[in-house]
Amino acid sequence: TDGSVPNTLVIANCEVVKPRVAAAEHISQFNEEARSPFVKKYKTIIHPGEVNRIRELPQSSRIVATHTDSPDVLIWDVEAQPNRHAVLGATHSRPDLILTGHQDNAEFALAMCPTEPYVLSGGKDKSVVLWSIQDHITTMATDPTKSPGSGGSIIKQNKPGEGNDKAADGPSLGPRGVFCGHEDTVEDVTFCPSSAQEFCSVGDDSCLILWDARVGTGPTVKLEYDATPSNPLQKLVESSVEKAHNADLHCVDWNPHDDNLILTGSADHTVRMFDRRNLTSNGIGSPIYKFEGHKAAVLCVQVSNLIWSPDKSSVFGSSAEDGLLNIWDYDKVGKKVERASRSPSAPAGLFFQHAGHRDKVVDFHWNASDPWTVVSVSDDCDTTGGGGTLQIWRMSDLIYRPEEEVLAELEKFKSHVISCATKA
């Protein structure tokens, strides 16, 4: 990012070490400055401008969207894109599709829909923009049974080595809807896990807003009826919180296991949990709980997608400008087991901190197929002389396994040590 090399989008293959395999001698040889032998570059795309955010389309891992310092969202077919050599002065790679609709720069708020090939974005124009790229992806590109190299892509393929100085030279697509309601920059957006038409956004106006594309482009207001026949009460349910936090909101995530629960992170150092059935109380934001464990602005929050372990659906992570990535379990808040096991000074619900980054952790993601494995990125420009750091890490299973299992294993270990000492 210091200008010595072009901005790039890199696709890499990574060999993730299996649990309980990292031996002491390997750990002692770890060199933070050395290139990891487990991460190998597969393809390099020369990106027109800095890559501020990247999101993968759940229906097709070969399709990704990126945000840069412009109003447009860029769509890339990483299989079809030619591999480029990142040398100074090289022409930009050409996006496979450009999503237009913002009237000002859209740099960070970006989301892909889990159920349909929809893209959502927010920007400095205070708007949330929705696109559907369904018409621009062939059946083969979205069919998971087809191999990546079997054909099918978005609109038009680049010829090997083809590049353009302007991203705008690529094919473009207008929005399905532009949603207005924020009074300042929209910092993050996310889809409802169970509906492609419902989504929410947060911004620098401290607002959390829920939207429903089926009922218009303004914040949703729903009329709900009591299900009890003897009490046919109706009430208006507001779907926005004007004061969700005491400062700018930077991030939001919708719980994939319970679509009534929404998490927000803010410059006020806290993470808050809201229930969309009761967002406000007397016009003021009414979170279910406040998580207070960071010492600086929270930049990213994400509920774990641990589909292999439904009993851990209450686990989520948050990262911040303090360089920490906290792992929380809101199901343990206030329970006796938590009070007995954690440090008296630890915030409620917090059970792990990843402190391996040197500077603010700007983004992270859970690995859905590898339990408790996380990839996180930090902005280490001031401490490493330019650029950032990507880390792939996994916490010890002694942390999240049931306490009785851990104690039983420790007893076995103690017995083994005593037995060995006796024999010696």
Tab-separated table of C-alpha atoms in Angstrom:
chain	number	residue	atom	x	y	z
A	1	THR	CA	0.000	0.000	0.000
A	2	ASP	CA	3.026	2.307	-0.044
A	3	GLY	CA	2.901	2.501	-3.867
A	4	SER	CA	5.962	0.341	-4.559
A	5	VAL	CA	3.778	-2.449	-5.993
A	6	PRO	CA	0.308	-2.448	-7.605
A	7	ASN	CA	-2.816	-3.113	-5.572
A	8	THR	CA	-3.637	-6.787	-5.917
A	9	LEU	CA	-6.303	-9.364	-5.209
A	10	VAL	CA	-4.497	-12.605	-4.346
A	11	ILE	CA	-5.974	-16.102	-4.363
A	12	ALA	CA	-3.960	-18.613	-2.357
A	13	ASN	CA	-4.114	-22.253	-1.354
A	14	CYS	CA	-3.537	-22.899	2.326
A	15	GLU	CA	-2.694	-26.102	4.144
A	16	VAL	CA	-4.201	-25.711	7.607
A	17	VAL	CA	-2.410	-27.701	10.289
A	18	LYS	CA	-4.645	-30.288	11.946
A	19	PRO	CA	-5.549	-29.914	15.641
A	20	ARG	CA	-2.936	-31.151	18.135
A	21	VAL	CA	-0.295	-31.580	15.434
A	22	ALA	CA	1.889	-28.521	16.020
A	23	ALA	CA	4.790	-29.963	17.986
A	24	ALA	CA	6.947	-27.886	20.326
A	25	GLU	CA	9.927	-27.958	17.954
A	26	HIS	CA	7.823	-26.521	15.130
A	27	ILE	CA	6.505	-23.770	17.359
A	28	SER	CA	10.031	-22.855	18.461
A	29	GLN	CA	11.092	-22.465	14.826
A	30	PHE	CA	8.229	-20.127	13.937
A	31	ASN	CA	9.460	-16.934	12.298
A	32	GLU	CA	6.947	-14.107	12.151
A	33	GLU	CA	8.766	-12.325	9.333
A	34	ALA	CA	9.216	-15.389	7.108
A	35	ARG	CA	6.747	-16.416	4.420
A	36	SER	CA	4.584	-19.279	5.569
A	37	PRO	CA	5.323	-22.556	3.763
A	38	PHE	CA	1.669	-23.487	4.252
A	39	VAL	CA	0.326	-20.605	2.124
A	40	LYS	CA	0.974	-20.723	-1.634
A	41	LYS	CA	-0.186	-18.095	-4.114
A	42	TYR	CA	-2.488	-19.511	-6.758
A	43	LYS	CA	-3.392	-16.390	-8.743
A	44	THR	CA	-2.791	-12.637	-8.666
A	45	ILE	CA	-5.260	-10.070	-10.019
A	46	ILE	CA	-4.128	-6.450	-10.353
A	47	HIS	CA	-6.877	-4.451	-8.707
A	48	PRO	CA	-7.849	-0.923	-9.856
A	49	GLY	CA	-7.394	0.883	-6.529
A	50	GLU	CA	-6.983	-0.312	-2.952
A	51	VAL	CA	-8.978	-3.375	-1.920
A	52	ASN	CA	-10.946	-2.196	1.107
A	53	ARG	CA	-13.248	-5.197	1.398
A	54	ILE	CA	-13.714	-8.594	-0.233
A	55	ARG	CA	-16.684	-10.941	0.001
A	56	GLU	CA	-17.296	-14.338	-1.580
A	57	LEU	CA	-20.589	-15.347	-3.206
A	58	PRO	CA	-21.919	-18.310	-1.172
A	59	GLN	CA	-23.493	-19.875	-4.279
A	60	SER	CA	-20.188	-19.899	-6.173
A	61	SER	CA	-16.782	-19.588	-4.507
A	62	ARG	CA	-15.224	-18.447	-7.780
A	63	ILE	CA	-17.230	-15.199	-7.703
A	64	VAL	CA	-16.053	-12.447	-5.338
A	65	ALA	CA	-16.978	-8.802	-4.860
A	66	THR	CA	-14.568	-6.036	-3.849
A	67	HIS	CA	-14.897	-2.483	-2.588
A	68	THR	CA	-12.348	0.142	-3.549
A	69	ASP	CA	-12.143	3.936	-3.255
A	70	SER	CA	-14.957	4.548	-5.734
A	71	PRO	CA	-18.780	4.366	-5.897
A	72	ASP	CA	-18.699	1.016	-7.725
A	73	VAL	CA	-18.647	-2.579	-6.530
A	74	LEU	CA	-16.367	-4.808	-8.620
A	75	ILE	CA	-17.269	-8.433	-9.367
A	76	TRP	CA	-14.516	-10.923	-10.223
A	77	ASP	CA	-14.565	-14.483	-11.512
A	78	VAL	CA	-11.273	-15.586	-9.969
A	79	GLU	CA	-11.126	-18.776	-12.058
A	80	ALA	CA	-11.596	-16.989	-15.374
A	81	GLN	CA	-9.302	-14.052	-14.568
A	82	PRO	CA	-5.780	-14.352	-16.031
A	83	ASN	CA	-2.884	-14.653	-13.616
A	84	ARG	CA	-0.931	-11.391	-13.578
A	85	HIS	CA	2.583	-10.424	-12.565
A	86	ALA	CA	2.422	-7.605	-10.020
A	87	VAL	CA	5.040	-5.183	-11.278
A	88	LEU	CA	4.937	-1.413	-11.015
A	89	GLY	CA	3.227	0.138	-14.017
A	90	ALA	CA	1.241	-2.969	-14.975
A	91	THR	CA	-2.253	-2.335	-16.323
A	92	HIS	CA	-5.238	-3.170	-14.161
A	93	SER	CA	-7.093	-6.429	-14.506
A	94	ARG	CA	-10.562	-6.002	-15.948
A	95	PRO	CA	-13.515	-6.769	-13.628
A	96	ASP	CA	-16.040	-9.268	-14.964
A	97	LEU	CA	-18.881	-7.001	-13.850
A	98	ILE	CA	-19.235	-3.540	-12.323
A	99	LEU	CA	-22.175	-2.784	-10.052
A	100	THR	CA	-23.255	0.870	-10.302
A	101	GLY	CA	-25.758	2.840	-8.265
A	102	HIS	CA	-23.904	4.735	-5.533
A	103	GLN	CA	-23.577	8.506	-5.922
A	104	ASP	CA	-20.449	8.747	-3.762
A	105	ASN	CA	-17.614	6.453	-2.681
A	106	ALA	CA	-18.611	3.120	-1.178
A	107	GLU	CA	-15.555	1.723	0.583
A	108	PHE	CA	-16.409	-0.772	3.334
A	109	ALA	CA	-20.067	-1.834	3.625
A	110	LEU	CA	-20.371	-4.976	1.499
A	111	ALA	CA	-22.327	-8.225	1.865
A	112	MET	CA	-23.310	-11.271	-0.186
A	113	CYS	CA	-26.663	-12.987	0.315
A	114	PRO	CA	-26.532	-16.559	1.676
A	115	THR	CA	-29.655	-17.674	-0.231
A	116	GLU	CA	-29.578	-15.816	-3.593
A	117	PRO	CA	-26.829	-14.239	-5.765
A	118	TYR	CA	-27.551	-10.770	-4.384
A	119	VAL	CA	-25.012	-8.114	-3.459
A	120	LEU	CA	-25.550	-5.367	-0.879
A	121	SER	CA	-23.477	-2.228	-0.401
A	122	GLY	CA	-23.434	0.988	1.613
A	123	GLY	CA	-21.479	4.189	1.117
A	124	LYS	CA	-20.805	7.849	1.770
A	125	ASP	CA	-23.978	8.781	-0.130
A	126	LYS	CA	-25.879	7.549	2.970
A	127	SER	CA	-27.656	4.895	0.908
A	128	VAL	CA	-27.870	1.105	0.827
A	129	VAL	CA	-27.849	-0.403	-2.672
A	130	LEU	CA	-29.050	-3.870	-3.684
A	131	TRP	CA	-28.162	-5.789	-6.851
A	132	SER	CA	-29.045	-9.217	-8.244
A	133	ILE	CA	-26.393	-10.768	-10.470
A	134	GLN	CA	-28.601	-13.762	-11.276
A	135	ASP	CA	-28.912	-12.829	-14.953
A	136	HIS	CA	-25.154	-12.516	-15.363
A	137	ILE	CA	-24.059	-15.883	-14.075
A	138	THR	CA	-24.510	-18.960	-16.213
A	139	THR	CA	-25.820	-22.190	-14.811
A	140	MET	CA	-22.371	-23.737	-14.862
A	141	ALA	CA	-20.824	-20.939	-12.802
A	142	THR	CA	-23.353	-21.339	-9.990
A	143	ASP	CA	-23.664	-25.122	-10.130
A	144	PRO	CA	-21.454	-26.533	-7.330
A	145	THR	CA	-21.309	-29.895	-9.143
A	146	LYS	CA	-19.306	-28.367	-11.998
A	147	SER	CA	-15.556	-28.093	-11.698
A	148	PRO	CA	-14.130	-24.547	-11.661
A	149	GLY	CA	-12.477	-25.021	-15.024
A	150	SER	CA	-15.485	-26.518	-16.798
A	151	GLY	CA	-16.701	-23.188	-18.153
A	152	GLY	CA	-19.394	-20.680	-17.310
A	153	SER	CA	-18.783	-17.187	-16.022
A	154	ILE	CA	-20.097	-13.659	-15.796
A	155	ILE	CA	-20.979	-11.949	-19.102
A	156	LYS	CA	-17.638	-11.728	-20.870
A	157	GLN	CA	-14.285	-13.411	-20.481
A	158	ASN	CA	-10.950	-11.613	-20.599
A	159	LYS	CA	-8.333	-12.903	-22.952
A	160	PRO	CA	-5.107	-14.056	-21.272
A	161	GLY	CA	-2.978	-11.042	-20.411
A	162	GLU	CA	-5.751	-8.563	-21.153
A	163	GLY	CA	-5.852	-5.550	-18.864
A	164	ASN	CA	-7.374	-2.092	-18.775
A	165	ASP	CA	-6.370	1.147	-17.122
A	166	LYS	CA	-9.975	1.897	-16.209
A	167	ALA	CA	-12.233	-0.442	-14.316
A	168	ALA	CA	-15.182	1.313	-15.982
A	169	ASP	CA	-14.289	-0.417	-19.268
A	170	GLY	CA	-15.939	-3.589	-17.959
A	171	PRO	CA	-19.649	-4.460	-18.315
A	172	SER	CA	-21.907	-2.802	-15.749
A	173	LEU	CA	-25.171	-3.553	-13.960
A	174	GLY	CA	-27.615	-1.163	-12.334
A	175	PRO	CA	-29.225	-1.725	-8.921
A	176	ARG	CA	-32.435	-3.500	-8.050
A	177	GLY	CA	-33.085	-0.906	-5.354
A	178	VAL	CA	-31.561	2.095	-3.576
A	179	PHE	CA	-32.591	2.402	0.083
A	180	CYS	CA	-32.440	5.773	1.821
A	181	GLY	CA	-32.828	6.431	5.545
A	182	HIS	CA	-29.387	7.012	7.028
A	183	GLU	CA	-28.148	10.531	7.735
A	184	ASP	CA	-24.438	9.750	7.464
A	185	THR	CA	-22.043	7.236	5.873
A	186	VAL	CA	-23.246	3.620	5.865
A	187	GLU	CA	-20.390	1.605	7.388
A	188	ASP	CA	-21.685	-1.985	7.193
A	189	VAL	CA	-24.548	-4.076	5.818
A	190	THR	CA	-25.706	-7.668	6.183
A	191	PHE	CA	-28.496	-9.917	4.907
A	192	CYS	CA	-31.048	-11.743	7.009
A	193	PRO	CA	-29.863	-15.391	6.904
A	194	SER	CA	-33.323	-16.680	5.948
A	195	SER	CA	-34.455	-14.026	3.448
A	196	ALA	CA	-32.842	-12.416	0.407
A	197	GLN	CA	-35.305	-9.519	0.689
A	198	GLU	CA	-34.503	-8.523	4.275
A	199	PHE	CA	-31.265	-6.880	5.372
A	200	CYS	CA	-29.936	-4.311	7.813
A	201	SER	CA	-27.356	-1.555	7.896
A	202	VAL	CA	-25.420	0.596	10.371
A	203	GLY	CA	-23.647	3.890	9.973
A	204	ASP	CA	-21.901	6.940	11.362
A	205	ASP	CA	-25.293	8.341	12.384
A	206	SER	CA	-25.365	5.725	15.201
A	207	CYS	CA	-28.398	4.110	13.560
A	208	LEU	CA	-29.285	0.470	13.011
A	209	ILE	CA	-31.898	0.147	10.252
A	210	LEU	CA	-33.776	-2.922	9.024
A	211	TRP	CA	-34.986	-3.016	5.425
A	212	ASP	CA	-37.413	-5.161	3.444
A	213	ALA	CA	-37.116	-4.870	-0.342
A	214	ARG	CA	-40.683	-6.165	-0.748
A	215	VAL	CA	-42.280	-3.157	0.938
A	216	GLY	CA	-40.314	-0.242	-0.491
A	217	THR	CA	-37.024	1.598	-0.172
A	218	GLY	CA	-37.595	3.185	3.235
A	219	PRO	CA	-36.932	1.730	6.717
A	220	THR	CA	-39.388	-1.029	7.525
A	221	VAL	CA	-42.326	-0.479	9.838
A	222	LYS	CA	-44.351	-3.637	10.409
A	223	LEU	CA	-47.845	-4.089	11.815
A	224	GLU	CA	-47.953	-7.142	14.066
A	225	TYR	CA	-50.982	-8.842	15.579
A	226	ASP	CA	-51.161	-10.721	18.848
A	227	ALA	CA	-51.802	-14.394	18.131
A	228	THR	CA	-54.167	-14.767	21.093
A	229	PRO	CA	-57.811	-14.707	19.886
A	230	SER	CA	-59.023	-13.223	23.182
A	231	ASN	CA	-56.635	-10.306	22.829
A	232	PRO	CA	-56.597	-9.129	19.187
A	233	LEU	CA	-54.049	-6.434	19.936
A	234	GLN	CA	-52.142	-4.856	17.078
A	235	LYS	CA	-48.986	-2.830	17.361
A	236	LEU	CA	-46.502	-1.062	15.134
A	237	VAL	CA	-43.030	-2.538	15.326
A	238	GLU	CA	-40.261	-0.104	14.485
A	239	SER	CA	-37.418	-1.612	12.473
A	240	SER	CA	-34.796	1.030	13.153
A	241	VAL	CA	-32.827	2.258	16.139
A	242	GLU	CA	-31.830	5.905	15.995
A	243	LYS	CA	-29.378	5.589	18.893
A	244	ALA	CA	-28.102	2.021	18.839
A	245	HIS	CA	-24.750	3.114	20.377
A	246	ASN	CA	-23.220	6.247	21.812
A	247	ALA	CA	-20.958	6.715	18.780
A	248	ASP	CA	-20.499	5.719	15.131
A	249	LEU	CA	-21.463	2.140	14.244
A	250	HIS	CA	-18.778	0.278	12.302
A	251	CYS	CA	-20.115	-3.243	11.897
A	252	VAL	CA	-23.177	-5.481	12.055
A	253	ASP	CA	-23.925	-9.204	11.782
A	254	TRP	CA	-27.158	-11.174	11.719
A	255	ASN	CA	-27.175	-14.428	13.694
A	256	PRO	CA	-27.436	-17.334	11.187
A	257	HIS	CA	-28.887	-19.608	13.895
A	258	ASP	CA	-31.561	-17.207	15.203
A	259	ASP	CA	-32.636	-14.503	12.760
A	260	ASN	CA	-34.178	-12.408	15.530
A	261	LEU	CA	-30.723	-11.585	16.932
A	262	ILE	CA	-28.462	-8.878	15.490
A	263	LEU	CA	-25.004	-7.816	16.720
A	264	THR	CA	-23.513	-4.345	16.289
A	265	GLY	CA	-20.046	-2.943	16.993
A	266	SER	CA	-19.209	0.688	17.577
A	267	ALA	CA	-16.583	3.349	18.134
A	268	ASP	CA	-17.802	3.408	21.753
A	269	HIS	CA	-15.731	0.183	22.244
A	270	THR	CA	-18.770	-2.033	22.800
A	271	VAL	CA	-20.662	-4.798	21.029
A	272	ARG	CA	-24.427	-4.842	21.508
A	273	MET	CA	-27.026	-7.489	20.816
A	274	PHE	CA	-30.510	-6.531	19.621
A	275	ASP	CA	-33.693	-8.552	19.193
A	276	ARG	CA	-35.480	-7.304	16.079
A	277	ARG	CA	-38.864	-8.041	17.696
A	278	ASN	CA	-38.138	-5.362	20.291
A	279	LEU	CA	-35.459	-2.999	19.049
A	280	THR	CA	-36.462	0.059	21.037
A	281	SER	CA	-38.003	1.041	24.360
A	282	ASN	CA	-39.720	4.441	24.452
A	283	GLY	CA	-37.889	5.410	21.273
A	284	ILE	CA	-34.436	4.526	22.653
A	285	GLY	CA	-32.328	1.583	21.533
A	286	SER	CA	-32.927	-1.405	23.787
A	287	PRO	CA	-30.160	-4.014	23.392
A	288	ILE	CA	-30.484	-7.390	25.062
A	289	TYR	CA	-26.905	-7.177	26.232
A	290	LYS	CA	-23.776	-5.037	25.991
A	291	PHE	CA	-20.389	-6.736	25.629
A	292	GLU	CA	-17.599	-4.569	27.026
A	293	GLY	CA	-14.163	-6.070	26.492
A	294	HIS	CA	-12.405	-3.833	23.965
A	295	LYS	CA	-10.404	-0.697	24.694
A	296	ALA	CA	-10.873	0.908	21.278
A	297	ALA	CA	-13.356	1.123	18.411
A	298	VAL	CA	-14.867	-2.222	17.334
A	299	LEU	CA	-14.307	-2.735	13.600
A	300	CYS	CA	-15.750	-6.171	12.867
A	301	VAL	CA	-18.229	-8.548	14.500
A	302	GLN	CA	-19.267	-11.967	13.249
A	303	VAL	CA	-21.355	-14.802	14.653
A	304	SER	CA	-19.683	-18.181	14.234
A	305	ASN	CA	-21.117	-20.382	11.505
A	306	LEU	CA	-20.203	-23.535	13.420
A	307	ILE	CA	-22.794	-25.700	11.664
A	308	TRP	CA	-20.975	-28.790	12.913
A	309	SER	CA	-21.757	-27.824	16.490
A	310	PRO	CA	-25.285	-26.415	16.974
A	311	ASP	CA	-24.752	-26.100	20.716
A	312	LYS	CA	-22.155	-23.406	19.970
A	313	SER	CA	-24.542	-21.179	18.002
A	314	SER	CA	-24.145	-18.532	20.707
A	315	VAL	CA	-20.446	-17.999	19.919
A	316	PHE	CA	-19.315	-14.858	18.096
A	317	GLY	CA	-16.147	-12.852	17.588
A	318	SER	CA	-15.320	-9.154	17.610
A	319	SER	CA	-12.182	-7.332	16.517
A	320	ALA	CA	-11.100	-3.780	17.224
A	321	GLU	CA	-8.525	-1.026	16.928
A	322	ASP	CA	-6.934	-2.290	20.157
A	323	GLY	CA	-5.395	-5.169	18.142
A	324	LEU	CA	-7.488	-7.815	19.895
A	325	LEU	CA	-9.901	-10.369	18.496
A	326	ASN	CA	-12.301	-11.434	21.260
A	327	ILE	CA	-14.322	-14.647	21.199
A	328	TRP	CA	-17.577	-14.504	23.178
A	329	ASP	CA	-20.338	-16.912	24.184
A	330	TYR	CA	-23.467	-14.980	25.065
A	331	ASP	CA	-25.188	-18.146	26.256
A	332	LYS	CA	-22.832	-18.154	29.267
A	333	VAL	CA	-23.540	-14.604	30.364
A	334	GLY	CA	-24.713	-14.587	33.958
A	335	LYS	CA	-24.515	-18.334	34.420
A	336	LYS	CA	-22.816	-19.812	37.493
A	337	VAL	CA	-20.439	-21.919	35.397
A	338	GLU	CA	-19.038	-18.786	33.822
A	339	ARG	CA	-18.617	-16.933	37.105
A	340	ALA	CA	-16.786	-19.913	38.562
A	341	SER	CA	-14.401	-20.495	35.675
A	342	ARG	CA	-13.410	-17.109	34.325
A	343	SER	CA	-11.258	-14.445	35.878
A	344	PRO	CA	-13.200	-12.057	38.140
A	345	SER	CA	-11.964	-9.128	36.038
A	346	ALA	CA	-12.934	-10.643	32.678
A	347	PRO	CA	-15.994	-9.177	30.916
A	348	ALA	CA	-19.122	-11.338	30.998
A	349	GLY	CA	-19.303	-13.783	28.099
A	350	LEU	CA	-15.660	-13.399	27.027
A	351	PHE	CA	-13.739	-16.688	26.978
A	352	PHE	CA	-10.824	-16.135	24.579
A	353	GLN	CA	-8.640	-13.297	23.281
A	354	HIS	CA	-6.401	-13.557	20.248
A	355	ALA	CA	-3.622	-11.026	20.849
A	356	GLY	CA	-1.276	-11.993	18.010
A	357	HIS	CA	-1.772	-8.880	15.881
A	358	ARG	CA	0.379	-5.768	16.256
A	359	ASP	CA	-2.238	-3.231	15.216
A	360	LYS	CA	-5.962	-2.799	14.604
A	361	VAL	CA	-7.731	-5.949	13.382
A	362	VAL	CA	-9.832	-4.683	10.484
A	363	ASP	CA	-11.554	-7.910	9.419
A	364	PHE	CA	-11.826	-11.612	10.225
A	365	HIS	CA	-13.801	-14.675	9.195
A	366	TRP	CA	-14.675	-18.070	10.672
A	367	ASN	CA	-13.748	-21.157	8.674
A	368	ALA	CA	-17.024	-23.053	8.237
A	369	SER	CA	-15.343	-26.359	7.444
A	370	ASP	CA	-12.581	-26.330	10.063
A	371	PRO	CA	-13.827	-26.006	13.654
A	372	TRP	CA	-12.596	-23.003	15.629
A	373	THR	CA	-10.228	-21.867	12.875
A	374	VAL	CA	-10.218	-18.148	12.076
A	375	VAL	CA	-8.505	-15.964	9.477
A	376	SER	CA	-7.893	-12.371	10.554
A	377	VAL	CA	-6.176	-9.350	9.023
A	378	SER	CA	-4.636	-6.296	10.659
A	379	ASP	CA	-3.383	-2.927	9.505
A	380	ASP	CA	0.268	-3.073	10.562
A	381	CYS	CA	1.553	-0.230	8.406
A	382	ASP	CA	3.144	1.707	11.250
A	383	THR	CA	4.869	-1.300	12.815
A	384	THR	CA	6.008	-3.359	9.815
A	385	GLY	CA	6.942	-0.685	7.301
A	386	GLY	CA	3.930	-0.989	5.014
A	387	GLY	CA	1.077	-3.339	4.296
A	388	GLY	CA	-0.784	-5.582	6.678
A	389	THR	CA	-0.705	-9.026	8.237
A	390	LEU	CA	-2.954	-12.016	7.624
A	391	GLN	CA	-3.057	-14.719	10.280
A	392	ILE	CA	-4.722	-18.116	10.294
A	393	TRP	CA	-5.113	-19.482	13.802
A	394	ARG	CA	-7.044	-21.901	15.964
A	395	MET	CA	-7.591	-21.784	19.702
A	396	SER	CA	-6.821	-24.827	21.844
A	397	ASP	CA	-9.743	-27.210	22.253
A	398	LEU	CA	-9.132	-27.131	26.021
A	399	ILE	CA	-10.772	-23.706	25.951
A	400	TYR	CA	-14.123	-24.546	24.396
A	401	ARG	CA	-14.606	-28.209	25.312
A	402	PRO	CA	-16.974	-29.019	28.234
A	403	GLU	CA	-15.231	-28.516	31.566
A	404	GLU	CA	-15.864	-32.098	32.703
A	405	GLU	CA	-14.121	-33.457	29.570
A	406	VAL	CA	-11.083	-31.235	30.132
A	407	LEU	CA	-10.821	-32.188	33.817
A	408	ALA	CA	-11.110	-35.898	32.970
A	409	GLU	CA	-8.317	-35.576	30.402
A	410	LEU	CA	-6.111	-33.705	32.857
A	411	GLU	CA	-6.629	-36.501	35.409
A	412	LYS	CA	-5.497	-39.038	32.800
A	413	PHE	CA	-2.434	-36.900	32.089
A	414	LYS	CA	-1.637	-36.642	35.809
A	415	SER	CA	-1.929	-40.430	36.200
A	416	HIS	CA	0.388	-40.933	33.238
A	417	VAL	CA	3.006	-38.537	34.652
A	418	ILE	CA	2.864	-40.172	38.109
A	419	SER	CA	3.160	-43.617	36.535
A	420	CYS	CA	6.205	-42.592	34.501
A	421	ALA	CA	7.830	-40.959	37.557
A	422	THR	CA	7.255	-44.089	39.627
A	423	LYS	CA	8.838	-46.310	36.974
A	424	ALA	CA	11.807	-43.969	36.697
